[in-house]
Short mmCIF file of C-alpha atoms and ligand atoms in Angstrom, two decimals:
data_model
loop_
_atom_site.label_atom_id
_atom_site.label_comp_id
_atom_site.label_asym_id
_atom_site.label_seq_id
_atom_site.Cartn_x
_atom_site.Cartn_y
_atom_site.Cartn_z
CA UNK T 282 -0.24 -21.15 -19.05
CA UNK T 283 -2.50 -18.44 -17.59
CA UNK T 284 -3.80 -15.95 -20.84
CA UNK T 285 -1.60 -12.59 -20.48
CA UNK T 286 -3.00 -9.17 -21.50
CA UNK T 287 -3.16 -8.86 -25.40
CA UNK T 288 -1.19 -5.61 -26.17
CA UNK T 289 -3.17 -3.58 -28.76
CA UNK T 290 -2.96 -3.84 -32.11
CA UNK T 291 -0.33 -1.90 -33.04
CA UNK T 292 -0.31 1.92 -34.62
CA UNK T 293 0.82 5.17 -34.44
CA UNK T 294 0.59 8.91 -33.33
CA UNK T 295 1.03 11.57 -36.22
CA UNK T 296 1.79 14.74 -34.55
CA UNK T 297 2.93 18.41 -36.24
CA UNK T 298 4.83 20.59 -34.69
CA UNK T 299 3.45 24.31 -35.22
CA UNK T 300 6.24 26.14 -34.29
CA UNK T 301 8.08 24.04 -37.19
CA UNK T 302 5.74 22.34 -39.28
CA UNK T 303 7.49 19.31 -38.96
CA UNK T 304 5.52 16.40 -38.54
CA UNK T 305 6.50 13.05 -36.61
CA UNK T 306 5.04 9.52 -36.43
CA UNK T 307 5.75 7.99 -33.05
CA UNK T 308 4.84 4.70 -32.30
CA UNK T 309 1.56 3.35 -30.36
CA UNK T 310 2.42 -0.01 -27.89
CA UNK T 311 0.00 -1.11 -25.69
CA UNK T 312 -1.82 1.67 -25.65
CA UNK T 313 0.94 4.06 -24.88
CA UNK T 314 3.68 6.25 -26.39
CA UNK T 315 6.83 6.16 -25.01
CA UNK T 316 7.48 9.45 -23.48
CA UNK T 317 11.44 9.32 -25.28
CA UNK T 318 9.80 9.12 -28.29
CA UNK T 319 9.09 12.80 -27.53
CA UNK T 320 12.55 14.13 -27.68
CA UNK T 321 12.94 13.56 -31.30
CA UNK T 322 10.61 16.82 -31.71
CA UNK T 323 12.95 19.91 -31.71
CA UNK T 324 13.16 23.27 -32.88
CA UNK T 325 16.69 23.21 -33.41
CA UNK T 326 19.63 20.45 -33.49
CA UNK T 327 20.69 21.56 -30.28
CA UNK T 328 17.57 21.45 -28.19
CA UNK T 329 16.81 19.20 -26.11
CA UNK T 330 13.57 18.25 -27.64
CA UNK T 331 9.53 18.03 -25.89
CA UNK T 332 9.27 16.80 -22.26
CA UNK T 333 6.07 15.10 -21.05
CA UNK T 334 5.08 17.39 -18.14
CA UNK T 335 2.72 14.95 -15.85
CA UNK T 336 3.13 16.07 -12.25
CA UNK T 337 1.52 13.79 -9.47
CA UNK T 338 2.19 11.03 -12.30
CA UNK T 339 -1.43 11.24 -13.61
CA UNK T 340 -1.05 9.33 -16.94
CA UNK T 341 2.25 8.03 -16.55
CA UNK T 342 2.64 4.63 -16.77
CA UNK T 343 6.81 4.18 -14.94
CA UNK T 344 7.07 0.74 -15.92
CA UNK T 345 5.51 -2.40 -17.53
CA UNK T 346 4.25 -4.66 -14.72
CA UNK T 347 2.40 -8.01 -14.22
CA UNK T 348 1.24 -8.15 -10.70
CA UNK T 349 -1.56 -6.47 -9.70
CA UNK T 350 -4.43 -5.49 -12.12
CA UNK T 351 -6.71 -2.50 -11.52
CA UNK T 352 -9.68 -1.54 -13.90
CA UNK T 353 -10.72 1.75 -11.98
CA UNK T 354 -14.12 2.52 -14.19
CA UNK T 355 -15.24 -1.06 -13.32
CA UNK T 356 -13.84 -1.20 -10.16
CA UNK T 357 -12.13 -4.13 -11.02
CA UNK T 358 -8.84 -5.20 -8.55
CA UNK T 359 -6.99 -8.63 -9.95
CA UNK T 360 -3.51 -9.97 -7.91
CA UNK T 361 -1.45 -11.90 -10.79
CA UNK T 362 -5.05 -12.24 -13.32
CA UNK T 363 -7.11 -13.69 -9.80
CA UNK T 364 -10.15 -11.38 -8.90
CA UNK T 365 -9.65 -10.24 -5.12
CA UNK T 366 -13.23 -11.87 -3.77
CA UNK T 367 -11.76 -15.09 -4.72
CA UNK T 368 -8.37 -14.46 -3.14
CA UNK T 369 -10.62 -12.89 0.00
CA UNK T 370 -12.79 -15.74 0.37
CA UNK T 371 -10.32 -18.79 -0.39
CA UNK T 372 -7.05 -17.83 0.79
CA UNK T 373 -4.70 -17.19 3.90
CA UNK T 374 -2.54 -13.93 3.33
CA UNK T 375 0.59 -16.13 3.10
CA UNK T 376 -0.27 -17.64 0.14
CA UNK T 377 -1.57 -14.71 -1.77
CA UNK T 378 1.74 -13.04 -0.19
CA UNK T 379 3.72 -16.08 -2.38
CA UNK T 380 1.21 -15.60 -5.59
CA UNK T 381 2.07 -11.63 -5.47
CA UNK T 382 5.93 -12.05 -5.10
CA UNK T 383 6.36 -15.40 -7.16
CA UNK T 384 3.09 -15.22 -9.93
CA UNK T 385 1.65 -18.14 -9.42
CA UNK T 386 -0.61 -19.64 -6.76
CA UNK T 387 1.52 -21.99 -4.84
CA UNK T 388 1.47 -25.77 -4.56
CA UNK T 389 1.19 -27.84 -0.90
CA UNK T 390 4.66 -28.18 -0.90
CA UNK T 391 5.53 -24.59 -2.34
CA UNK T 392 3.24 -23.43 0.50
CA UNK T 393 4.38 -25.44 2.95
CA UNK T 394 8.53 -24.41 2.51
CA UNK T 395 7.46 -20.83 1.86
CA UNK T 396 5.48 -20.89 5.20
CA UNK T 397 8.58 -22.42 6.85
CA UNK T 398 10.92 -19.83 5.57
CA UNK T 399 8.73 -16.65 6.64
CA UNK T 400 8.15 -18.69 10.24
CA UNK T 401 11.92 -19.11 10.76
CA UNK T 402 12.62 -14.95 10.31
CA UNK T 403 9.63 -14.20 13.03
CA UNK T 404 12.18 -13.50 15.49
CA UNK T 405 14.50 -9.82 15.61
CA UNK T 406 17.82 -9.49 17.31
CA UNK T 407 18.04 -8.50 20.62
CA UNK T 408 19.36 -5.26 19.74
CA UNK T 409 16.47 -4.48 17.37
CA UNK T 410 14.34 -4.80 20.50
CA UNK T 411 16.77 -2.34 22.45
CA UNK T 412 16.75 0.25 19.46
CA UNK T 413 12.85 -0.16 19.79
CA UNK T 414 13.05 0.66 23.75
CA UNK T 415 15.00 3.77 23.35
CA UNK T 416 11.66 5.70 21.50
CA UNK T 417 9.60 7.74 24.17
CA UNK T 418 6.48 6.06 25.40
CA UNK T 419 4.46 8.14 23.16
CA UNK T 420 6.03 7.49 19.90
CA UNK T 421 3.82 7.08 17.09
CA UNK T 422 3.93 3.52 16.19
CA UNK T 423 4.26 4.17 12.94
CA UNK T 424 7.33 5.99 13.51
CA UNK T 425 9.04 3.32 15.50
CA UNK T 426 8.13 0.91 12.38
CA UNK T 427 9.56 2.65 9.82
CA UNK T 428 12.92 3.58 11.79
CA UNK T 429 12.99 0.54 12.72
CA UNK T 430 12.76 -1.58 9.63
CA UNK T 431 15.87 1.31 8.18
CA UNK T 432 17.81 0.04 10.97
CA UNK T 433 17.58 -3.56 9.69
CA UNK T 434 19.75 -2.95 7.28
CA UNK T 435 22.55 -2.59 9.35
CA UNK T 436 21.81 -5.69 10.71
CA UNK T 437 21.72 -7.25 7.78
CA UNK T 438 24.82 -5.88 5.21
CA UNK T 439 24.83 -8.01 2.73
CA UNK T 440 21.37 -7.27 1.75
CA UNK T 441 23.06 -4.62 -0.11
CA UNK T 442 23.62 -7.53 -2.94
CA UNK T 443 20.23 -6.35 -4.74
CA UNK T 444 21.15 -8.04 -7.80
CA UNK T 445 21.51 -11.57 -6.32
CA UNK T 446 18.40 -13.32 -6.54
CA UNK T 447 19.75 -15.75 -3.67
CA UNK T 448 19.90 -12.07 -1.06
CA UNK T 449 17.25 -11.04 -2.71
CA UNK T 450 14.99 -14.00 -1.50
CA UNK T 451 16.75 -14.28 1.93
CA UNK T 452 15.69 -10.65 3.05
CA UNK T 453 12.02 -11.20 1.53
CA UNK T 454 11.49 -13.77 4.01
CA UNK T 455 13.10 -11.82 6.73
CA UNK T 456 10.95 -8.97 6.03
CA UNK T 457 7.82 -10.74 5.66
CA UNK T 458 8.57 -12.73 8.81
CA UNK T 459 9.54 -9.65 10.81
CA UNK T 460 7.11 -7.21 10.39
CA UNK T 461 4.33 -8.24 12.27
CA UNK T 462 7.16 -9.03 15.05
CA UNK T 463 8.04 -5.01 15.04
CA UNK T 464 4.78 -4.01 14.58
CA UNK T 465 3.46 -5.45 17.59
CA UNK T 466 6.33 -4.66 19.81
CA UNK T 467 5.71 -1.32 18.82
CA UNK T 468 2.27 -1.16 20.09
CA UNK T 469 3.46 -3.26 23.32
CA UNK T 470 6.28 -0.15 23.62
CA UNK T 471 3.54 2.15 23.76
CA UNK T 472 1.86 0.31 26.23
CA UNK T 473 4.52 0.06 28.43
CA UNK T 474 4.29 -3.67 28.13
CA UNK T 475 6.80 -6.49 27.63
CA UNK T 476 6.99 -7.79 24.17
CA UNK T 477 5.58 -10.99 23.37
CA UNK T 478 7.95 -13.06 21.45
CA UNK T 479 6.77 -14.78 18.39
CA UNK T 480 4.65 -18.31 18.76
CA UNK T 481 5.57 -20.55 15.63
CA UNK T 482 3.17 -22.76 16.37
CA UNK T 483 0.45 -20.08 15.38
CA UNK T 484 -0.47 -18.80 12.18
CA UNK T 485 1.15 -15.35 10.49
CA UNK T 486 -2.14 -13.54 11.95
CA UNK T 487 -2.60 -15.62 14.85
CA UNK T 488 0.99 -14.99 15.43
CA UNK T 489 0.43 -11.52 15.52
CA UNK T 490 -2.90 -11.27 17.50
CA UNK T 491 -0.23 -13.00 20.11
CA UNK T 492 2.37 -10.73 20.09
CA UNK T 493 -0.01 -7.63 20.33
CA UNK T 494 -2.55 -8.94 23.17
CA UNK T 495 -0.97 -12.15 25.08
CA UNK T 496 -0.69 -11.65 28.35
CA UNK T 497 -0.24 -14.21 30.69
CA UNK T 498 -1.88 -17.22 29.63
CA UNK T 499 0.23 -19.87 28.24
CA UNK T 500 -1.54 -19.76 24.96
CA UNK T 501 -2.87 -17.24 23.22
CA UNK T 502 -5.91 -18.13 21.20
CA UNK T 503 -7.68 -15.88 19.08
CA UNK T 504 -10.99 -15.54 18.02
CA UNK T 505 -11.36 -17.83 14.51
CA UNK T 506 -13.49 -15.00 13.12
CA UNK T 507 -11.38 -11.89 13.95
CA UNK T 508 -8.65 -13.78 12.54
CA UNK T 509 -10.25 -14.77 9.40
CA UNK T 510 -11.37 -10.98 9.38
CA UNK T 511 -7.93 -9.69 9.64
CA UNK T 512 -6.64 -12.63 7.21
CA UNK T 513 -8.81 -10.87 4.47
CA UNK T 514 -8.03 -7.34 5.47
CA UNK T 515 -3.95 -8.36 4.98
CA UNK T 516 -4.98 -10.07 1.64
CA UNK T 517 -7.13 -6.78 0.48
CA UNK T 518 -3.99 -4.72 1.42
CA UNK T 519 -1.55 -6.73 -0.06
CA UNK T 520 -0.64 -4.88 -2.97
CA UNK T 521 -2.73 -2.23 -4.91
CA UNK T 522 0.12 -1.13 -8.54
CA UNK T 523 1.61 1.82 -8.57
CA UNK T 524 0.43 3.81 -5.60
CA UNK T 525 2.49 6.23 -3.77
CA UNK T 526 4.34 3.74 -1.29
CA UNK T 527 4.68 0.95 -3.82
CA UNK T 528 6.14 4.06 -6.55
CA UNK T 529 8.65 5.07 -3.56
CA UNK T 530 9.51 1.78 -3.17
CA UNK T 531 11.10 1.11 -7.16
CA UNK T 532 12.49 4.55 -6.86
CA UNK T 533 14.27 4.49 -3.52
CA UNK T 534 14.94 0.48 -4.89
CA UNK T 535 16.39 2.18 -8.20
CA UNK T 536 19.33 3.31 -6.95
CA UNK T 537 20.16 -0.15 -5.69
CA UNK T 538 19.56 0.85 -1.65
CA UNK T 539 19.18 -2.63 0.09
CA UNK T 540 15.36 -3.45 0.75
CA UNK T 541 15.22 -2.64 4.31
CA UNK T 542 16.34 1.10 3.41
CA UNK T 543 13.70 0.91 0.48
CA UNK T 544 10.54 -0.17 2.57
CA UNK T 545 11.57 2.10 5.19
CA UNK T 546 10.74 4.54 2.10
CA UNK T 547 7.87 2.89 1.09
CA UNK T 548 6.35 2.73 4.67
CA UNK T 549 6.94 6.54 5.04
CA UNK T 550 5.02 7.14 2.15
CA UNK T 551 2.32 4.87 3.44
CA UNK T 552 2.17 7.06 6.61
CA UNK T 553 0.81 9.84 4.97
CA UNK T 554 -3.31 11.01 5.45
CA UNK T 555 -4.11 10.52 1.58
CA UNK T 556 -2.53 7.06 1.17
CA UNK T 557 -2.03 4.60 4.19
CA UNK T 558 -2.63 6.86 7.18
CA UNK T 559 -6.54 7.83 5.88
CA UNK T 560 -7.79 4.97 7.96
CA UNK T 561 -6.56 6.64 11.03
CA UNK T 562 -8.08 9.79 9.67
CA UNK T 563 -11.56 8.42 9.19
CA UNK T 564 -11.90 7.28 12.58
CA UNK T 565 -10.55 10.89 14.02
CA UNK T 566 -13.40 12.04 11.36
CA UNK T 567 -16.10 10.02 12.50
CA UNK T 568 -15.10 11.36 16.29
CA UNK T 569 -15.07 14.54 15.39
CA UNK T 570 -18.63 14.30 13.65
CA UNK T 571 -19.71 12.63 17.11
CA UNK T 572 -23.37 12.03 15.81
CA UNK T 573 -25.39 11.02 12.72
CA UNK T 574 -27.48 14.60 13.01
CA UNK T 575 -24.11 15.94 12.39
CA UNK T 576 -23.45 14.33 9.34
CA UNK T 577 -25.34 16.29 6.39
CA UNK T 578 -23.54 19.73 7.77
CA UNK T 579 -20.17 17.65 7.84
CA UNK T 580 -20.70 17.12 4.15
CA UNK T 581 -21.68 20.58 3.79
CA UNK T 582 -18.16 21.67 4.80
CA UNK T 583 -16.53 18.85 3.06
CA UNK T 584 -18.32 20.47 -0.07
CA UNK T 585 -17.35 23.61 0.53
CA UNK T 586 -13.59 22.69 0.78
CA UNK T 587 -13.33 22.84 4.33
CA UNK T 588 -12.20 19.11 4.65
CA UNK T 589 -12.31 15.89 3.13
CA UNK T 590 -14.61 13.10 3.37
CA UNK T 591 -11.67 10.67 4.30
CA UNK T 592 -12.23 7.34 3.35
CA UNK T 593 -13.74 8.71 0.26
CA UNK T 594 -12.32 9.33 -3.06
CA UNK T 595 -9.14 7.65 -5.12
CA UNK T 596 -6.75 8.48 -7.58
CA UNK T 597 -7.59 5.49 -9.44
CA UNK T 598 -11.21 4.06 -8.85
CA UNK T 599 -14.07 5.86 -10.30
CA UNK T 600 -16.23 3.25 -9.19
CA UNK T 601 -16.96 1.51 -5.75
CA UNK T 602 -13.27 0.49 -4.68
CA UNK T 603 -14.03 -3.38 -4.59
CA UNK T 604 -12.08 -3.70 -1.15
CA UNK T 605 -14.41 -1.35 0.22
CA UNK T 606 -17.11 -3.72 -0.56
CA UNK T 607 -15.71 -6.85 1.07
CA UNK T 608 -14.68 -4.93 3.92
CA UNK T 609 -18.05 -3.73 4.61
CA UNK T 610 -19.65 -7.37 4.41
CA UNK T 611 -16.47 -8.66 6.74
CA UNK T 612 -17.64 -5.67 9.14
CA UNK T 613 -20.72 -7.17 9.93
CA UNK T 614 -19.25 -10.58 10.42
CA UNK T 615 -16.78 -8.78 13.48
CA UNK T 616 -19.12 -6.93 15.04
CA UNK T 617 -21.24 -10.33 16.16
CA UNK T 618 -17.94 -10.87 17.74
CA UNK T 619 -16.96 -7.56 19.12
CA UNK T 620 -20.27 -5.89 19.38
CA UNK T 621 -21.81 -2.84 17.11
CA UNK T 622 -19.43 0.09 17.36
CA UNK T 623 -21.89 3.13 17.34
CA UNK T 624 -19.53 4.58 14.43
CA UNK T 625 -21.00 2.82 12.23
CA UNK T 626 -24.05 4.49 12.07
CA UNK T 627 -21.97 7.16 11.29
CA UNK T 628 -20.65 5.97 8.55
CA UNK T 629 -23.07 4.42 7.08
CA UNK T 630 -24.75 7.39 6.99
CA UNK T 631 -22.09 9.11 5.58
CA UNK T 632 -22.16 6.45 2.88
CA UNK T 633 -25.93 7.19 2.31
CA UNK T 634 -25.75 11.05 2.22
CA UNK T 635 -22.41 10.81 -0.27
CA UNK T 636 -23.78 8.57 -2.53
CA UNK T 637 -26.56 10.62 -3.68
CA UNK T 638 -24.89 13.56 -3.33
CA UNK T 639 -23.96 15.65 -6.18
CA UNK T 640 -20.87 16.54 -5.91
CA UNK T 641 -19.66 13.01 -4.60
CA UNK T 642 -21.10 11.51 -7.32
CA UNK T 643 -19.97 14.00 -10.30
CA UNK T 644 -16.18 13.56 -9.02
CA UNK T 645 -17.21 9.88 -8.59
CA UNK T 646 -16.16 10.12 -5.43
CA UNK T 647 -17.14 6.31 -3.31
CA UNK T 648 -15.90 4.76 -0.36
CA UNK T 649 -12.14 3.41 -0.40
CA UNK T 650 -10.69 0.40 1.37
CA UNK T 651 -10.13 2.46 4.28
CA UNK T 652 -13.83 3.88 5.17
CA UNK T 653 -14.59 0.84 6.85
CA UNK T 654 -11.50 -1.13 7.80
CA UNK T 655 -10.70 1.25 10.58
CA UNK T 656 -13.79 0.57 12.30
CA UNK T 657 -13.23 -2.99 12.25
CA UNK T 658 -9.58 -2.47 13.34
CA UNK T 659 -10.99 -0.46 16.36
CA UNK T 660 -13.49 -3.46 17.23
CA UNK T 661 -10.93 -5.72 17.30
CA UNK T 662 -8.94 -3.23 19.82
CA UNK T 663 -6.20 -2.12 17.84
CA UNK T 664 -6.01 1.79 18.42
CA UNK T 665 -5.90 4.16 16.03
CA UNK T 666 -2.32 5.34 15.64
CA UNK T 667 -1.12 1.26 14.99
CA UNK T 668 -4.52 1.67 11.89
CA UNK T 669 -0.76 2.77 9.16
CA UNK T 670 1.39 -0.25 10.63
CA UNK T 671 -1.85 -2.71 9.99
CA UNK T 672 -1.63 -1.55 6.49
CA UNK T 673 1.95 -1.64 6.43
CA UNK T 674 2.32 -5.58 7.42
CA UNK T 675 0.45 -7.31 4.49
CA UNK T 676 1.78 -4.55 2.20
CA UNK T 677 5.18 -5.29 2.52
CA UNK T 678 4.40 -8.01 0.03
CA UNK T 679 3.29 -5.89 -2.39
CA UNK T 680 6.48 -3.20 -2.03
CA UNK T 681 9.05 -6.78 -2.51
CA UNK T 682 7.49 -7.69 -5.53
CA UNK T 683 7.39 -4.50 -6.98
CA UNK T 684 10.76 -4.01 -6.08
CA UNK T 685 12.11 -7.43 -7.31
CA UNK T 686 10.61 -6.90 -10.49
CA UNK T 687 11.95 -3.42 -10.78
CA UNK T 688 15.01 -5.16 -10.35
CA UNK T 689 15.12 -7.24 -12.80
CA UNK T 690 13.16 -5.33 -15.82
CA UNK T 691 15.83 -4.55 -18.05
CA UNK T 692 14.14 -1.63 -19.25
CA UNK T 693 14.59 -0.03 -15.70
CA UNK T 694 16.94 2.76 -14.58
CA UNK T 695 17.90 4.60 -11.65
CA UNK T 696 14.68 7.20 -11.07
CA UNK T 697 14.98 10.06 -11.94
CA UNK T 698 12.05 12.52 -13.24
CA UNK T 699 12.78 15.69 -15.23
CA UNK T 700 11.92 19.17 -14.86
CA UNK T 701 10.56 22.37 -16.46
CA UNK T 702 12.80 24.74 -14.94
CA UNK T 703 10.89 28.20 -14.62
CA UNK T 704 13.25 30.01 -12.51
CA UNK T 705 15.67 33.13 -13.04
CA UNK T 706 18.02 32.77 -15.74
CA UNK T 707 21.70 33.02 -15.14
CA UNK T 708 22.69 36.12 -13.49
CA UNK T 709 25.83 37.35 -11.81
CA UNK T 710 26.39 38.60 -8.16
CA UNK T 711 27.20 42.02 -7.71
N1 ACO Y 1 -13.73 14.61 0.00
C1 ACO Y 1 -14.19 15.72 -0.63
N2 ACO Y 1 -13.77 16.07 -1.86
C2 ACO Y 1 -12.89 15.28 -2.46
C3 ACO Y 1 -12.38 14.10 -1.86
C4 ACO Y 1 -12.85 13.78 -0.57
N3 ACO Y 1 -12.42 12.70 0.03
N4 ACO Y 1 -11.50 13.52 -2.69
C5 ACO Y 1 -11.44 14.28 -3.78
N5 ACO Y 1 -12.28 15.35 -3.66
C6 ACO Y 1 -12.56 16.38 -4.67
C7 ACO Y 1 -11.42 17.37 -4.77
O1 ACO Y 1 -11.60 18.48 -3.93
C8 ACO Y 1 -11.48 17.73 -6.23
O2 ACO Y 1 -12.55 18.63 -6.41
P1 ACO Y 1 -12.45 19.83 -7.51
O3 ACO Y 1 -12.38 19.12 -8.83
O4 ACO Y 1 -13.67 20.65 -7.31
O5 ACO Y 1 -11.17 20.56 -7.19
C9 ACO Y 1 -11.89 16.43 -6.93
O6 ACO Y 1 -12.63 15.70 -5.93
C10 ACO Y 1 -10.70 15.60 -7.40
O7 ACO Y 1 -9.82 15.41 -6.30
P2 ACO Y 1 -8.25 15.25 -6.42
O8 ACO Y 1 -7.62 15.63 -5.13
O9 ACO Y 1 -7.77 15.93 -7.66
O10 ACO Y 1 -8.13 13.69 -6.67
P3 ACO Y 1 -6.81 12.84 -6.52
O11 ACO Y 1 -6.95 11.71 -7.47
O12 ACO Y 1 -5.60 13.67 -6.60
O13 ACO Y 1 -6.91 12.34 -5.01
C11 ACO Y 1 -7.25 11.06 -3.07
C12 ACO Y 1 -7.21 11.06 -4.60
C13 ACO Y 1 -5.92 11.59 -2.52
C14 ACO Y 1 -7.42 9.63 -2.57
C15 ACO Y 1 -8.44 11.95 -2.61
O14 ACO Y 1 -9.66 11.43 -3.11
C16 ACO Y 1 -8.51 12.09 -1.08
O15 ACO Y 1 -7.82 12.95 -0.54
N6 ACO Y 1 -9.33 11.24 -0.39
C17 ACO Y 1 -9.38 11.28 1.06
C18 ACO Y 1 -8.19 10.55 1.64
C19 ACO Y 1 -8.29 9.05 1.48
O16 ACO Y 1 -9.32 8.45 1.78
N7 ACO Y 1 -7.18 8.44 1.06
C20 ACO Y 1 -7.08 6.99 0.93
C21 ACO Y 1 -6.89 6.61 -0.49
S1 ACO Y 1 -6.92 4.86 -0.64
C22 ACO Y 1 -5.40 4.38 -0.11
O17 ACO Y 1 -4.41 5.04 -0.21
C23 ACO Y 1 -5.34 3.09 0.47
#
């Protein structure tokens, strides 16, 4: 049996309340209080007692988890207790997709079935593909991939059985099968192109190179090194705690909405410039600052609040963001393949300037997975509006096993947040 994280030794939080003198002893477990432990403290019988006010969730831990590990000082990232340069240099994202859902890494066999499963749900219904063809030829891909995984659930009803485990697996394989399957018929959409069915014969990223650039040779066959590259860039994406998508994805999942409705959640969040769609952002950036003389008065305006530094920054590392590092090594490795995309020089410098800059480092502000995957996502072709939906595939591992252990954490309820209501009091109309 793996070792499991030793809860603290146990104690306890005196507090007084000065508007009563009253004084309360609430417990300390694992180096938390529980915020209900808070309503005890009134001022009289029939209030309803203190309220934790935390908005953005900054030190609010909304459940009890054992799935991915994230030491933000350190800048340490661990899937299930396995460091992520391990996972990155020995694994293919389908098996660190099985060790994030299941907990444990699996064996041939466990591999081999699991790999079997997700190959079998490649495919979409003919219909899906219609409902894909009616969005205009300029749709945002990302769009088309969240709509489109929504309407899966009405192609699929009896995913609405969240608490059978038997459902519950069935529709993790379709999702994890399908998504690269919509993704890439979403770029061919945009293209204009026909879709390339799935090849099973090919690997999940293989697969997926396929789908998105086959065109009429009888077999598509990738490059082993942008593979491998976008192998690793699925496994550092695969799941990353609590963020905002994987948060959406227990709450929309807490009311017991089937999983297709609750990813479609999750992948809206994801969409967003500060969480999935910064990739895309960094690459407009990096555009728009055109040259490296450009760079030290871009950082000037970023200082003075006139923009971000996207790519930079995160709610949770203080440190170098440890995907950020592997990404930048597996950056190198592409552009042998693809050629030197004069970005980089960009954002290296960028790198350089930030790094030593004062304000960067007193908000220890440092690069984020997504300052350099985009340029490696750009030599390997893909453009910049698909940068979300690359994101989105791999993570959709993440989102089910946050969701499936949402589900079955006794502890867990239906979402639902409180608030400090600060508006008018009753009043009539006249
Ligand atoms: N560029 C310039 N200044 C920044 C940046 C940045 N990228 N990020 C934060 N700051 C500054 C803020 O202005 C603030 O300064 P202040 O204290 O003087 O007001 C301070 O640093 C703290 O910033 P917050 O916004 O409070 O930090 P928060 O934890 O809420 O935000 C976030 C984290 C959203 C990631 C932020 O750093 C950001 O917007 N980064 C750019 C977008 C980005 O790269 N997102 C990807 C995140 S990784 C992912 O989702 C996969």
């Amino acid at each position: 049996m793996p070792e499991t994280k030793q809860s603290s030794p146990a104690g306890s939080l005196k507090i007084t309340d000065t508007r009563t003198g009253k004084n309360y002893e609430i417990p300390i477990e694992n180096e938390s209080i529980r915020a209900m432990d808070l309503r005890q403290i009134k001022v009289k019988d029939d209030d309803f007692g203190l309220l934790a006010y935390d908005p953005a969730f900054m030190n609010t831990a909304s459940c009890k988890s054992k799935i991915t590990y994230i030491d933000g000082d350190k800048g340490i990232l661990l899937y299930r207790g396995y460091p992520i340069a391990q996972l990155a240099e020995k694994c293919s994202y389908l098996q660190v997709a099985y060790l994030i859902l299941f907990g444990e890494m699996p064996t041939k066999s466990e591999l081999e079935e699991w790999t079997e499963h997700v190959r079998l749900h490649t495919y979409v219904h003919e219909n899906v593909k219609r409902l894909m063809e009616g969005f205009r030829y300029d749709a945002h891909p990302m769009g088309i991939f969240v709509s489109t995984l929504a309407a899966l659930s009405t192609f699929y009803p009896e995913a609405r059985k969240v608490l059978d485990p038997e459902v519950r697996q069935k529709q993790i394989w379709r999702l994890i099968g399908k998504v690269p399957t919509i993704a890439a018929f979403a770029y061919r959409h945009s293209l204009g192109m026909p879709y390339v069915y799935p090849d099973n014969d090919l690997s999940y990223t293989e697969n997926f190179l396929s789908m998105m650039y086959r065109v009429a040779e009888a077999k598509y066959k990738p490059n082993p090194i942008l593979t491998k590259a976008l192998e690793v860039l699925y496994i550092l994406h695969a799941d990353h705690e609590q963020n905002c998508s994987a948060n959406t994805m227990r709450s929309i999942g807490s009311s017991q909405s089937d999983p297709y409705c609750s990813a479609a959640g999750a992948a809206a969040a994801l969409y967003g410039p500060l969480h999935g769609g910064a990739n895309e952002q960094v690459l407009r950036m990096l555009d728009e600052i055109g040259t490296k003389d450009n760079v030290p008065a871009f950082i000037k305006e970023c200082k003075e609040g006139k923009g971000r530094l996207m790519g930079f920054g995160h709610r949770v590392y203080k440190n170098y963001d440890p995907r950020a590092k592997i990404i930048k090594e597996m950056a190198y490795q592409v552009f042998e393949v693809t050629g030197k995309d004069p970005k980089l020089e960009i954002a290296l410098e960028l790198e350089r300037i930030a790094l030593q800059d004062d304000y960067f480092v007193k908000r220890k502000l440092y690069p984020n997975v997504d300052f350099y995957s985009g340029l490696i996502y750009k030599a390997m072709r893909f453009p910049v509006e698909m940068f979300p939906v690359l994101f989105a595939i791999p993570r959709m591992s993440g989102w089910l096993a946050q969701w499936q252990e949402m589900l079955t954490d006794s502890e867990q309820k239906i979402a639902r947040p409180r608030q400090l209501y600060l508006g008018s009091q009753h009043r009539e109309l006249k």
